[in-house]
Short mmCIF file of C-alpha atoms in Angstrom, two decimals:
data_model
loop_
_atom_site.label_atom_id
_atom_site.label_comp_id
_atom_site.label_asym_id
_atom_site.label_seq_id
_atom_site.Cartn_x
_atom_site.Cartn_y
_atom_site.Cartn_z
CA MET A 1 4.02 36.96 -80.38
CA ALA A 2 4.36 36.05 -76.69
CA VAL A 3 5.14 38.79 -74.35
CA PRO A 4 7.39 37.85 -71.44
CA VAL A 5 5.60 38.38 -68.19
CA SER A 6 7.52 39.67 -65.22
CA SER A 7 6.77 38.56 -61.67
CA ALA A 8 5.65 42.08 -60.83
CA ASP A 9 2.84 41.83 -63.46
CA MET A 10 1.60 38.46 -62.10
CA ASN A 11 -0.97 37.82 -59.44
CA PRO A 12 0.96 37.65 -56.11
CA THR A 13 -0.72 34.39 -55.09
CA LEU A 14 0.03 32.77 -58.41
CA ALA A 15 3.63 34.01 -58.28
CA LYS A 16 4.03 32.53 -54.82
CA LYS A 17 2.71 29.13 -55.95
CA LEU A 18 4.87 29.16 -59.05
CA ARG A 19 7.97 30.02 -57.02
CA LYS A 20 7.15 27.17 -54.59
CA VAL A 21 6.86 24.66 -57.44
CA LEU A 22 10.08 25.84 -59.04
CA GLU A 23 11.97 25.64 -55.75
CA MET A 24 10.67 22.12 -55.01
CA ARG A 25 13.33 19.44 -55.04
CA LEU A 26 12.37 16.47 -57.18
CA ASP A 27 15.03 14.08 -55.91
CA THR A 28 13.78 13.70 -52.33
CA PRO A 29 12.99 10.12 -51.19
CA GLU A 30 9.45 11.11 -50.17
CA LEU A 31 8.59 12.55 -53.59
CA THR A 32 10.26 9.66 -55.42
CA GLY A 33 8.31 7.12 -53.30
CA SER A 34 5.04 8.97 -53.89
CA LEU A 35 5.59 9.08 -57.66
CA MET A 36 6.49 5.38 -57.73
CA ASP A 37 3.31 4.54 -55.81
CA LEU A 38 1.27 6.75 -58.16
CA SER A 39 2.74 5.05 -61.20
CA SER A 40 1.72 1.63 -59.83
CA PHE A 41 -2.00 2.33 -60.22
CA TYR A 42 -2.20 5.33 -62.60
CA GLY A 43 -2.03 4.05 -66.14
CA GLU A 44 -1.78 6.39 -69.07
CA ASN A 45 -2.09 10.15 -68.85
CA SER A 46 -5.51 10.67 -70.44
CA PRO A 47 -8.33 13.08 -69.54
CA GLU A 48 -10.46 10.20 -68.24
CA HIS A 49 -7.71 8.97 -65.94
CA ARG A 50 -7.00 12.49 -64.73
CA ARG A 51 -10.70 13.01 -63.89
CA GLY A 52 -10.80 9.80 -61.85
CA LEU A 53 -7.41 10.41 -60.21
CA ARG A 54 -8.80 12.21 -57.17
CA ALA A 55 -11.40 9.46 -56.46
CA GLN A 56 -8.75 6.80 -57.02
CA LEU A 57 -6.35 8.55 -54.62
CA GLU A 58 -9.08 8.81 -51.99
CA ARG A 59 -9.87 5.08 -52.36
CA ARG A 60 -6.18 4.29 -52.00
CA GLY A 61 -6.01 6.53 -48.94
CA VAL A 62 -8.98 4.68 -47.39
CA GLU A 63 -7.33 1.32 -48.18
CA VAL A 64 -4.06 2.46 -46.63
CA HIS A 65 -5.90 3.68 -43.53
CA LYS A 66 -7.76 0.36 -43.24
CA LYS A 67 -4.46 -1.54 -43.52
CA MET A 68 -2.95 0.71 -40.90
CA LEU A 69 -5.93 0.14 -38.59
CA GLU A 70 -5.59 -3.62 -39.08
CA ALA A 71 -1.87 -3.39 -38.36
CA PHE A 72 -2.50 -1.43 -35.16
CA ARG A 73 -5.42 -3.60 -33.99
CA PRO A 74 -3.13 -5.94 -31.97
CA VAL A 75 -1.50 -2.92 -30.39
CA ALA A 76 -4.91 -1.46 -29.47
CA GLU A 77 -6.01 -4.81 -28.05
CA ALA A 78 -2.78 -5.07 -26.05
CA VAL A 79 -3.34 -1.55 -24.70
CA GLN A 80 -6.92 -2.47 -23.74
CA GLU A 81 -5.69 -5.63 -22.03
CA LEU A 82 -3.04 -3.59 -20.23
CA ASP A 83 -5.73 -1.12 -19.17
CA ARG A 84 -7.86 -3.99 -17.79
CA SER A 85 -4.81 -5.38 -15.98
CA VAL A 86 -4.04 -1.98 -14.48
CA ASP A 87 -7.68 -1.68 -13.36
CA ASP A 88 -7.43 -5.14 -11.77
CA VAL A 89 -4.20 -4.21 -9.99
CA ILE A 90 -5.77 -0.95 -8.77
CA GLY A 91 -8.79 -2.88 -7.51
CA LYS A 92 -6.58 -5.38 -5.71
CA CYS A 93 -4.48 -2.57 -4.24
CA ASP A 94 -7.66 -0.91 -2.99
CA GLY A 95 -8.73 -4.23 -1.46
CA VAL A 96 -5.37 -4.71 0.24
CA THR A 97 -5.47 -1.11 1.47
CA GLU A 98 -8.93 -1.70 2.96
CA ARG A 99 -7.79 -4.93 4.62
CA LEU A 100 -4.71 -3.19 6.01
CA ARG A 101 -6.92 -0.44 7.43
CA GLU A 102 -9.17 -3.05 9.06
CA VAL A 103 -6.17 -4.93 10.47
CA LYS A 104 -4.71 -1.68 11.73
CA GLU A 105 -7.97 -0.89 13.54
CA LYS A 106 -8.10 -4.40 15.02
CA ASN A 107 -4.43 -4.22 15.98
CA ALA A 108 -4.97 -0.82 17.58
CA ALA A 109 -7.69 -2.34 19.76
CA LEU A 110 -5.47 -5.34 20.47
CA ILE A 111 -2.49 -3.13 21.32
CA GLU A 112 -4.68 -1.05 23.62
CA ALA A 113 -5.97 -4.20 25.33
CA SER A 114 -2.41 -5.50 25.57
CA GLU A 115 -1.23 -2.25 27.16
CA THR A 116 -4.14 -2.38 29.61
CA ILE A 117 -3.31 -5.97 30.51
CA GLN A 118 0.38 -5.08 30.86
CA SER A 119 -0.41 -2.23 33.23
CA LYS A 120 -2.73 -4.52 35.24
CA ARG A 121 0.00 -7.15 35.29
CA GLU A 122 2.50 -4.64 36.62
CA SER A 123 -0.04 -3.50 39.20
CA VAL A 124 -0.71 -7.09 40.28
CA ALA A 125 3.02 -7.82 40.45
CA SER A 126 3.62 -4.83 42.71
CA LYS A 127 0.63 -5.83 44.87
CA ARG A 128 1.93 -9.40 45.02
CA GLU A 129 5.29 -8.08 46.16
CA MET A 130 3.61 -5.92 48.81
CA VAL A 131 1.46 -8.85 50.00
CA GLY A 132 4.51 -11.13 50.07
CA SER A 133 6.38 -8.55 52.10
CA PHE A 134 3.38 -8.16 54.39
CA PHE A 135 3.07 -11.91 54.86
CA GLU A 136 6.75 -12.14 55.76
CA GLN A 137 6.10 -9.60 58.48
CA ILE A 138 3.07 -11.33 60.02
CA PHE A 139 3.49 -15.04 59.24
CA LEU A 140 6.15 -17.65 59.79
CA ARG A 141 7.56 -19.48 56.85
CA PRO A 142 6.71 -23.20 56.70
CA ASP A 143 10.26 -24.24 57.63
CA GLU A 144 10.15 -21.89 60.68
CA ALA A 145 6.79 -23.33 61.77
CA ALA A 146 8.21 -26.86 61.44
CA ALA A 147 11.30 -25.89 63.47
CA LEU A 148 9.08 -24.48 66.26
CA THR A 149 6.95 -27.65 66.42
CA GLN A 150 9.99 -29.91 66.63
CA GLY A 151 11.41 -28.14 69.62
CA PRO A 152 14.82 -26.68 70.50
CA GLU A 153 16.94 -29.19 68.66
CA ASN A 154 18.98 -26.87 66.48
CA GLU A 155 19.69 -23.28 65.55
CA ALA A 156 16.62 -23.13 63.22
CA PHE A 157 14.34 -23.30 66.27
CA PHE A 158 15.90 -20.23 67.90
CA SER A 159 15.91 -18.32 64.63
CA ALA A 160 12.21 -19.13 64.11
CA LEU A 161 11.44 -18.17 67.72
CA GLN A 162 13.21 -14.83 67.28
CA HIS A 163 11.24 -14.20 64.07
CA LEU A 164 7.98 -15.04 65.85
CA GLN A 165 8.82 -12.58 68.63
CA SER A 166 9.59 -9.82 66.11
CA ILE A 167 6.27 -10.50 64.36
CA GLN A 168 4.41 -10.18 67.67
CA ARG A 169 6.30 -7.06 68.61
CA ASP A 170 5.91 -5.34 65.19
CA ASN A 171 2.25 -6.22 64.73
CA PRO A 172 0.48 -5.96 68.08
CA VAL A 173 -2.87 -5.09 66.46
CA SER A 174 -3.07 -8.24 64.42
CA TYR A 175 -2.61 -10.41 67.52
CA THR A 176 -5.00 -8.63 69.82
CA HIS A 177 -8.02 -10.21 68.19
CA LEU A 178 -6.55 -13.61 68.95
CA THR A 179 -6.41 -12.92 72.66
CA LEU A 180 -9.82 -11.22 72.97
CA PRO A 181 -12.65 -13.40 74.22
CA THR A 182 -15.11 -14.28 71.50
CA LYS A 183 -18.82 -14.42 71.99
CA ARG A 184 -20.81 -17.20 70.64
CA ILE A 185 -23.93 -16.22 68.86
CA VAL A 186 -26.66 -18.71 69.39
#
């Protein structure tokens, strides 16, 4: 006669496993799909088939993994190609960065030279203005010299003569060397 066994009399681990199996839902899509797949290669329920079931499941698992690897091979190759492309882009960016640095250094030297030339140009322009002003004070303009050589024919002669007198009056030092006797060195 079988004696009913209560859950308190059972091994706690065994009771836990039994409760888990009893609570398992058999109508889930995952379990249904797994059982359908199992039925496709597991023939009759015999001791020989049960003994080989684990090896057969492992072989199926290896086959599934191989198929999955084959399916993902194009993805892996695309990722590798993308990685090579990114490395190429990084290399080109590094090259462009280096060229920009070189150009910046060259441009800095060019800008410095340009600024130096600009300051020299401004200096020369101010000196030219000073020399022009100085020449106006000590020399006659060509039209005034021509008016003086032609004689007192018009107003330009008297204007040139007045300018010549103001030059002589304002610059007595520059005309003293013209009136000093010069010695000839023999």
